[in-house]
Coordinates of C-alpha atoms and ligand atoms in Angstrom, one line a residue:
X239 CA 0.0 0.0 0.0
X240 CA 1.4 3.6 -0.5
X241 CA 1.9 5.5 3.2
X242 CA -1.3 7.5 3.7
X243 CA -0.8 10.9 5.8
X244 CA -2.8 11.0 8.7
X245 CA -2.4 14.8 10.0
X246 CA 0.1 16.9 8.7
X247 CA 3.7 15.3 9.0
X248 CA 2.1 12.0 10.6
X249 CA 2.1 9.4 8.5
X250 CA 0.8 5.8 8.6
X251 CA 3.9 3.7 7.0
X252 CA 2.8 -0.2 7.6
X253 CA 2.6 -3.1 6.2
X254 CA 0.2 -6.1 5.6
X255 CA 1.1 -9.4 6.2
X256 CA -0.6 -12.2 3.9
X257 CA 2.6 -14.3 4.6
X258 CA 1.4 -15.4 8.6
X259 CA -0.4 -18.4 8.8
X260 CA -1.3 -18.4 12.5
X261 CA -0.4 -15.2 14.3
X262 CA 1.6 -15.7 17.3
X263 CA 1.9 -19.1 15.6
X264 CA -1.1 -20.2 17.6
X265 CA -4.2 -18.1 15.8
X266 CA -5.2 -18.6 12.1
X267 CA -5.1 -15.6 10.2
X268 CA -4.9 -17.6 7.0
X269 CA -7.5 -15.9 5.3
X270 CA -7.8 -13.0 7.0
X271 CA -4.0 -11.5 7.3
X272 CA -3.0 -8.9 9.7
X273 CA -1.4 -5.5 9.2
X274 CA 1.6 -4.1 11.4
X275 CA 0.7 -0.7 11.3
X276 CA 4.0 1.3 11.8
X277 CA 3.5 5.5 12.3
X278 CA 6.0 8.2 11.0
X279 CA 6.3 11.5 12.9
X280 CA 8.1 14.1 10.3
X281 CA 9.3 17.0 12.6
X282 CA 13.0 18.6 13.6
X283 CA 13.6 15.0 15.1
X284 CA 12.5 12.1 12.9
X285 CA 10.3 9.5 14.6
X286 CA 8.6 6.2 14.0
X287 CA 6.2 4.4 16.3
X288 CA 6.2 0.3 16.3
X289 CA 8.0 -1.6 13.4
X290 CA 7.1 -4.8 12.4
X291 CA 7.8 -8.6 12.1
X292 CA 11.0 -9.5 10.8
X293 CA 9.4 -10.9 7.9
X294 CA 7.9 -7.6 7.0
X295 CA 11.2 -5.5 7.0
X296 CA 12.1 -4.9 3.8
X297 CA 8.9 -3.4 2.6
X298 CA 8.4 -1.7 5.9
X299 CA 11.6 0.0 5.2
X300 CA 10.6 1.1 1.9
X301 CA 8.1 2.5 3.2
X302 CA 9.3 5.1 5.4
X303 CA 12.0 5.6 3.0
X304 CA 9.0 7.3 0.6
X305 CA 9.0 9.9 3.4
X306 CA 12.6 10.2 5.1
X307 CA 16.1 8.6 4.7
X308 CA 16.7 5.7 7.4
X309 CA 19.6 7.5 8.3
X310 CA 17.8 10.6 8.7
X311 CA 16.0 8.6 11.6
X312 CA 16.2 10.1 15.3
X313 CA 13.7 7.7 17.7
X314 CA 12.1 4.8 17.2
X315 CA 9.3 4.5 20.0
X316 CA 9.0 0.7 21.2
X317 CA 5.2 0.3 22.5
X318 CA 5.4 -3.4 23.0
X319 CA 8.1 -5.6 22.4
X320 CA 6.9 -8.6 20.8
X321 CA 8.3 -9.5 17.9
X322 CA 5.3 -8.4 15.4
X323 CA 6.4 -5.1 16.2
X324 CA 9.9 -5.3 17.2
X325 CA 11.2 -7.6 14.9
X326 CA 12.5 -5.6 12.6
X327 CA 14.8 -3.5 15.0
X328 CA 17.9 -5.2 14.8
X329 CA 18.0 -4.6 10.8
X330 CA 17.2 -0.7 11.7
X331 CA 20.2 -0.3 13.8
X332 CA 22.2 -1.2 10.8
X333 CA 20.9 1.5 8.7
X334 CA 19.7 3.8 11.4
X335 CA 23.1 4.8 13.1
X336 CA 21.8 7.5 14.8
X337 CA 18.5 6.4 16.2
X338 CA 17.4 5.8 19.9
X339 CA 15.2 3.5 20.9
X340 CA 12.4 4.7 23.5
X341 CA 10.7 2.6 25.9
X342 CA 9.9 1.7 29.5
X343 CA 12.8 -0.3 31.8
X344 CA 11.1 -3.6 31.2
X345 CA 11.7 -3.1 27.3
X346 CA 14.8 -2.3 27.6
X347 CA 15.4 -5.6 29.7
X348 CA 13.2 -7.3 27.0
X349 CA 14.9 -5.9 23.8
X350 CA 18.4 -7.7 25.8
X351 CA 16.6 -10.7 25.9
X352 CA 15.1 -11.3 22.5
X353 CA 17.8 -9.4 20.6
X354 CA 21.2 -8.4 22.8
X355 CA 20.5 -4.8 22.5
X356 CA 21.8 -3.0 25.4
X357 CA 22.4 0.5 24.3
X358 CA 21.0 3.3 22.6
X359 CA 18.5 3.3 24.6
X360 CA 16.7 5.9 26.4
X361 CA 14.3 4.9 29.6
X362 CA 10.7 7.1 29.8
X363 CA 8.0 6.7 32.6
X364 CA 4.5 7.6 33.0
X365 CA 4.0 10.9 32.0
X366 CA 6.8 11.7 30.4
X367 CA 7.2 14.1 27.3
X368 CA 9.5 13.9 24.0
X369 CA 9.8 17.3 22.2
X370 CA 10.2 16.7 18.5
X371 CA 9.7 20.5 17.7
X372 CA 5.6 20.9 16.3
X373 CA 4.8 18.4 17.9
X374 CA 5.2 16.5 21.3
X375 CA 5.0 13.1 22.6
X376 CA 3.6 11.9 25.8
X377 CA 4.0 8.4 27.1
X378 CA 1.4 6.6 28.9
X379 CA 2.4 3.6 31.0
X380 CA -0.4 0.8 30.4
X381 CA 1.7 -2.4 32.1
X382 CA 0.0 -5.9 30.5
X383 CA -1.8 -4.8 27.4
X384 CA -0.5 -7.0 26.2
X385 CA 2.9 -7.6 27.9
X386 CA 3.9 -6.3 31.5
X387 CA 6.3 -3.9 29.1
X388 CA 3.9 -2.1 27.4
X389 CA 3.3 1.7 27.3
X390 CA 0.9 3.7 24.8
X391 CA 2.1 7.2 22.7
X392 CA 0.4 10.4 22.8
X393 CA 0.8 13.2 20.4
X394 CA -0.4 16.2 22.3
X395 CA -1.4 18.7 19.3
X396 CA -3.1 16.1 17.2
X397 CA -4.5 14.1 19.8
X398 CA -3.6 11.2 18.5
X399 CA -2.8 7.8 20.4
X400 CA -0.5 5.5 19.6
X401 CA -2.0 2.5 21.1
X402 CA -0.3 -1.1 19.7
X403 CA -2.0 -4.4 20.5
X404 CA -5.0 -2.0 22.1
X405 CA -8.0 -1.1 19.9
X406 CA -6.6 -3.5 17.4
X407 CA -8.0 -6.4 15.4
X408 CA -6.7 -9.3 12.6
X409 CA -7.4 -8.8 9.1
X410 CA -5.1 -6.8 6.7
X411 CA -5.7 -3.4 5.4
X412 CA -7.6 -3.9 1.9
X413 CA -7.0 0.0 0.5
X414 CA -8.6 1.8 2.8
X415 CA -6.9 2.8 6.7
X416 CA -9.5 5.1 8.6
X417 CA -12.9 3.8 10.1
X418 CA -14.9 6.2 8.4
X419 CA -13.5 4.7 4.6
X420 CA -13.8 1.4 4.7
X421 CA -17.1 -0.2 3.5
X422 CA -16.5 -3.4 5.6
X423 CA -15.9 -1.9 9.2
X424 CA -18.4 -5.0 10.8
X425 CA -15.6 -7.5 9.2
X426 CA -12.9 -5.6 11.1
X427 CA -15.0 -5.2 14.5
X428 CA -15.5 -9.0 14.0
X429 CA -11.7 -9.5 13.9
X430 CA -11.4 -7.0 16.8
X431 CA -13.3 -9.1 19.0
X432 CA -11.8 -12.3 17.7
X433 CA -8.5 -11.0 18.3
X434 CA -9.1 -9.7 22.0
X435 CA -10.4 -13.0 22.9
X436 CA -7.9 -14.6 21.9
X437 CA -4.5 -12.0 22.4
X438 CA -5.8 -9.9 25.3
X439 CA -8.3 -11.4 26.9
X440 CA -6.4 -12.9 29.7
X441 CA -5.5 -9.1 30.5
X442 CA -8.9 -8.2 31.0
X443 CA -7.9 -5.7 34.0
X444 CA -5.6 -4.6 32.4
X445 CA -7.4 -3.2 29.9
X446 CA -9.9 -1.8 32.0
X447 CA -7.1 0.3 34.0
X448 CA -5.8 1.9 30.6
X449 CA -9.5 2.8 29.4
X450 CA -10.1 4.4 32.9
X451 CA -6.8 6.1 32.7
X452 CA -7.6 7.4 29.0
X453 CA -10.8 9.3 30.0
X454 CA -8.2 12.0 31.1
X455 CA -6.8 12.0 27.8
X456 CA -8.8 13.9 25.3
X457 CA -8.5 11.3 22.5
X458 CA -9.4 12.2 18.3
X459 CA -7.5 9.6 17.0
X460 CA -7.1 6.1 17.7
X461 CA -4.0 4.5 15.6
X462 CA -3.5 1.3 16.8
X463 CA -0.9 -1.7 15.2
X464 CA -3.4 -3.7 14.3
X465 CA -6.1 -3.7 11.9
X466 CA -8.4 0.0 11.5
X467 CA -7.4 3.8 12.4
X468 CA -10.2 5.5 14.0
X469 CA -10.6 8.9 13.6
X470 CA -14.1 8.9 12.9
X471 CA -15.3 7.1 15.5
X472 CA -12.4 6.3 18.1
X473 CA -15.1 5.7 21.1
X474 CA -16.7 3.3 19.3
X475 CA -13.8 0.5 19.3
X476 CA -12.6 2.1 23.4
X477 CA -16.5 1.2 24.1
X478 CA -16.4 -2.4 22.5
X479 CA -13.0 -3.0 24.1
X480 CA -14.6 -2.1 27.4
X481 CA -17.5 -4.2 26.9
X482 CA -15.4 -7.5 25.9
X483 CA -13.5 -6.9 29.2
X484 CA -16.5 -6.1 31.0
X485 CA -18.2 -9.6 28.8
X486 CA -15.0 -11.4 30.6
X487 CA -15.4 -10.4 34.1
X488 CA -19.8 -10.3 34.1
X489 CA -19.8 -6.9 35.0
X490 CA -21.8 -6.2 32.1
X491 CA -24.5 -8.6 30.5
X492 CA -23.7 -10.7 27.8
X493 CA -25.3 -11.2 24.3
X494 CA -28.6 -13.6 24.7
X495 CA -27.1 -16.6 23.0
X496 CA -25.9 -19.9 22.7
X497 CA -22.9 -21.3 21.9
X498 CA -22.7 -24.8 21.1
X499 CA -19.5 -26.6 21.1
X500 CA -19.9 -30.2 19.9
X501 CA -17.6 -33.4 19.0
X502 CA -18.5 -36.8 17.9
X503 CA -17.0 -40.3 17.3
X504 CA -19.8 -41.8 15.3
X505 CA -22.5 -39.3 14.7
X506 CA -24.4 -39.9 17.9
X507 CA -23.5 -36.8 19.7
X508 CA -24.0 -34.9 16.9
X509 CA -27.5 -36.4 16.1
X510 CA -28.5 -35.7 19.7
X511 CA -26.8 -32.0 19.3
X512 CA -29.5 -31.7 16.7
X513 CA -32.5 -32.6 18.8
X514 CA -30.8 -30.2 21.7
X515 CA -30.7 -26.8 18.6
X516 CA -34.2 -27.6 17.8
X517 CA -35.2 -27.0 21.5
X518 CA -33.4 -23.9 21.6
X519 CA -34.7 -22.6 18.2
X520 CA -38.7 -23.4 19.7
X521 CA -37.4 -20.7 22.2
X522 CA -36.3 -18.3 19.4
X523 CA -32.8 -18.2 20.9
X524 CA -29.8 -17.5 18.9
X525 CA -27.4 -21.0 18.7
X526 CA -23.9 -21.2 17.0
X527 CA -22.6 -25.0 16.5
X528 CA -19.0 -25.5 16.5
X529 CA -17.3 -28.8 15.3
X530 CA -14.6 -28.6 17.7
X531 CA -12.8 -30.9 15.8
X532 CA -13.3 -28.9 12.4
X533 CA -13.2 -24.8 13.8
X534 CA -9.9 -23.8 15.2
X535 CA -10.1 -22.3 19.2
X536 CA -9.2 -19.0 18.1
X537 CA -13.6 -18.5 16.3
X538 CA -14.7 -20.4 19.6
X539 CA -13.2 -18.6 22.0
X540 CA -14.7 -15.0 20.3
X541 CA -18.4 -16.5 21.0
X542 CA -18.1 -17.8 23.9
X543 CA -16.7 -14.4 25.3
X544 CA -19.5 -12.6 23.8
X545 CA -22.6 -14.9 24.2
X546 CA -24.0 -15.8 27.4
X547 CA -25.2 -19.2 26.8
X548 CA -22.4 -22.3 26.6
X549 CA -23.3 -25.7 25.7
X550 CA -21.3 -28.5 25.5
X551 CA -21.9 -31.9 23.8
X552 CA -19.0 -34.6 23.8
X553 CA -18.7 -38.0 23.8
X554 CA -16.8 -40.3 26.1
X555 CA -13.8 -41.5 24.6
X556 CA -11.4 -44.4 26.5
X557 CA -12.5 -43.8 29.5
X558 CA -12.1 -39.6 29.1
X559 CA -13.5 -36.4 27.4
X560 CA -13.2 -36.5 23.9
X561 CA -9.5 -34.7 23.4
X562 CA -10.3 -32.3 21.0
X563 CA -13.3 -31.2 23.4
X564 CA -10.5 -30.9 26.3
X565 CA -8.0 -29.2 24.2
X566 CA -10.1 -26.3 23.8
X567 CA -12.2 -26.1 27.3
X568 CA -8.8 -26.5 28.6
X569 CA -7.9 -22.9 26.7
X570 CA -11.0 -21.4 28.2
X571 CA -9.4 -22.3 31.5
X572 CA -6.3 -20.9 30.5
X573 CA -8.1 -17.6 29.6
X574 CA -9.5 -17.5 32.6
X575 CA -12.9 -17.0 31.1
X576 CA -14.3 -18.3 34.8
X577 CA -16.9 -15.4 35.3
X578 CA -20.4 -16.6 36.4
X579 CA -21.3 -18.9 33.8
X580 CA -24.4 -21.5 33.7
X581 CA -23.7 -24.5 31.3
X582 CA -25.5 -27.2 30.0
X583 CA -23.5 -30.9 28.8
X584 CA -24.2 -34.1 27.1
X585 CA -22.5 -37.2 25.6
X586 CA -22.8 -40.4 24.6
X587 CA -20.5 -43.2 26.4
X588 CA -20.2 -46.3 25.2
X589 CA -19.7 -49.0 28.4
X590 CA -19.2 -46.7 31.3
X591 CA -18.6 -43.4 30.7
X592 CA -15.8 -41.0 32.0
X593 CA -16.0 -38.0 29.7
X594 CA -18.2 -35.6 32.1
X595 CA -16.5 -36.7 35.0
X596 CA -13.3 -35.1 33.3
X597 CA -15.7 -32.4 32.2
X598 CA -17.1 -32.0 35.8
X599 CA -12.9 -30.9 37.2
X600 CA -12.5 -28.6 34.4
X601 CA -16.0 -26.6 34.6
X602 CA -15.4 -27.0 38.3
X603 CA -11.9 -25.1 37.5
X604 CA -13.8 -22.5 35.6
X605 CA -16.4 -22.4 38.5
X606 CA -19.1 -22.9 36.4
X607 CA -22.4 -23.7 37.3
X608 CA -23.9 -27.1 35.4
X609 CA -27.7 -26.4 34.4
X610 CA -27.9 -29.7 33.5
X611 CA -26.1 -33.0 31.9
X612 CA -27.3 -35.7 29.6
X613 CA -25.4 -38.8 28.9
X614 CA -26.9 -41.8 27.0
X615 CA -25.5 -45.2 25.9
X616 CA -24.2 -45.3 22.1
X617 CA -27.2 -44.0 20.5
X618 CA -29.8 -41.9 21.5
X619 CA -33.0 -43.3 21.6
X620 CA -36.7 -41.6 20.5
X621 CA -37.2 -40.8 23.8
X622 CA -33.9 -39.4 24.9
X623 CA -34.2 -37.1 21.6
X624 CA -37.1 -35.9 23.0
X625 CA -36.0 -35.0 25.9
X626 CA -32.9 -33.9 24.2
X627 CA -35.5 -31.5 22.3
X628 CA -37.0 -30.4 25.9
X629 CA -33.7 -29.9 27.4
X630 CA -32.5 -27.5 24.6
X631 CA -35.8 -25.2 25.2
X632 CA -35.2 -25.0 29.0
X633 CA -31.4 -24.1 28.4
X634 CA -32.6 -21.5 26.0
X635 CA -35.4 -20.0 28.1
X636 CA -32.7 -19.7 31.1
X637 CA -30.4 -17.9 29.1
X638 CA -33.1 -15.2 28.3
X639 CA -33.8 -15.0 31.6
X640 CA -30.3 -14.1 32.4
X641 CA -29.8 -12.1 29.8
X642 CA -33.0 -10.1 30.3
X643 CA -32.4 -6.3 31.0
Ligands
FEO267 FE1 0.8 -7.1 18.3 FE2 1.4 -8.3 21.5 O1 1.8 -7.9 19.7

């Protein structure tokens, strides 16, 4: 893409990256992409904000070269360390010889660690400014979204905040960089929430302590390194990041549906999964099905954050929960997504079961409450599908219950 100029002398100079299978090497971006969205500050002292992965660094080079010789390079501000923005730092020192790198004391313990850089450096805190000439810098220390390292950038005459991993979302820049000129903002927002599910989540608090510490920072901009710049609209994506944390912790009430997350041997889970949707359909309740064998974590984990309702329908398998089933329950654990839930289970076992009781330590780990469990031998019979039906309804009429404002 060519580097689009944001205010005068501020320039967006990123990249996409269509090359990334699975950012983070965990979270399928295969179709989606991502963009490292690196920022150019033009002033008596050159600046950029964030690079980008090492993979990127030759393009991402060209690009700031459109606007300023490498050499000509004074700072390079370091938001966050990991390596989808820092990655390309030890090829800029080559060709930036008089650049310093600006950052908190944890980065600078962090940039020893992934790359042996232990000089020019220069340490900021909370608070603390950067004259450039027009215009100046403020940092703004926000610890743990999404590393313990991480700080955001302020430009005081613009208003614009530099925020990295916050406010940001999958899916690569297709032409268009602002919120108010794309055409497709509701497939970004989806990637928004897909990606804080599954990068920031955990950090929940976190991100509630930066948005509370932003409403005493009058804000136009939004420009984070991920995904859309706000300008437009910046409350909109601080107000949904607020509400996925809030989501996370209950302190706000959730969307009034289901998400089903199903495996199955032979079929017979999945046939009585069937019987369980139509009850929850009679109820006019809104049901995704997941194949956790077929959809990677990274979808699953962006519903179930969002809707209130969790079903789950596995099978025993020697003796245990169906792995695939484990594998990602056992990610929802991880993510501590443990706030006052109500769940409904079911399974078929072939001799004598063992699946829920695996089921029953990890929702106990989550502290979840069971609504209810259903197990039957092999294959359901007509009247377990009926009650499969029944079950599904009273699930869904529970869940509108909660959910009811
Ligand atoms: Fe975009 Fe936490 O890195």
């Amino acid at each position: 893409m060519n580097t689009v100029e944001i205010k005068p002398g501020i320039y967006w100079v990123g990249v996409n990256d269509h090359q990334t299978d699975y950012f983070e090497g965990l979270w399928p971006i295969i179709e989606e992409g991502v963009s490292y969205n690196a920022y150019l500050i033009k002033d008596e002292k050159n600046v950029i904000i964030d690079l980008a992965k090492e993979l990127s660094t030759e393009e991402l080079f060209k690009q700031i070269q459109k606007k300023i010789h490498l050499p000509d390079l004074d700072y390079l501000i370091i938001n966050h360390v990991e390596p989808d923005h820092s990655g390309a730092i030890p090829a800029l020192l080559r060709v930036a010889p008089n650049v310093t790198l600006v950052g908190t004391q944890k980065t600078q313990n962090m940039l020893k660690c992934f790359y042996g850089i232990e000089n020019r450096f220069q340490v900021v805190g909370d608070g603390d400014e950067l004259p450039l000439g027009k215009h100046t810098l403020k940092f703004v220390s926000t610890p743990n979204v999404h590393w313990p390292e991480t700080m955001m950038t302020y430009e005081t005459s613009e208003q614009i905040l530099f925020t990295c991993d916050a406010f940001g979302s999958y899916g690569a820049l297709q032409g268009g960089i602002f919120d108010d000129e794309v055409l497709n903002k509701s497939f970004y927002i989806q990637e928004a929430q897909r990606y804080y599910s599954n990068i920031v989540s955990l950090f929940k608090k976190a991100v509630i302590n930066a948005i509370k510490k932003l409403d005493q920072v009058p804000v136009k901009i939004i420009a984070p390194s991920h995904g859309l710049v706000w300008r437009k609209n910046p409350e909109e994506i601080i107000h949904l990041y607020k509400q996925w944390s809030e989501y996370c912790l209950s302190k706000s009430v959730r969307q009034t549906g289901i998400t089903m997350l199903v495996g199955s041997m032979y079929g017979n889970t999945m046939n009585f999964a069937e019987s369980v949707a139509q009850g929850v359909a009679d109820e006019g309740v809104s049901l995704k099905i997941f194949d956790v064998l077929k959809t990677h974590t990274s979808y699953i984990l962006s519903e179930v954050m969002a809707q209130e309702g969790i079903m789950i329908g596995a099978p025993t398998y020697e003796g245990i929960l169906y792995p695939p089933m484990a594998h990602v329950l056992d990610e929802l654990v991880h993510k501590r997504f443990s706030a006052e839930r109500t769940v409904a289970r079911f399974g078929s076992y072939g001799w004598n079961g063992g699946g829920i009781r695996r089921l029953d330590a990890i929702t106990a780990s989550l502290r979840w409450e069971i609504f209810d469990t259903l197990e039957f031998c092999g294959g359901a019979s007509a009247d377990e599908m009926g009650k499969a039906r029944a079950f599904g309804a009273a699930y869904a009429r529970l869940i509108k219950e909660k959910t009811r404002n």
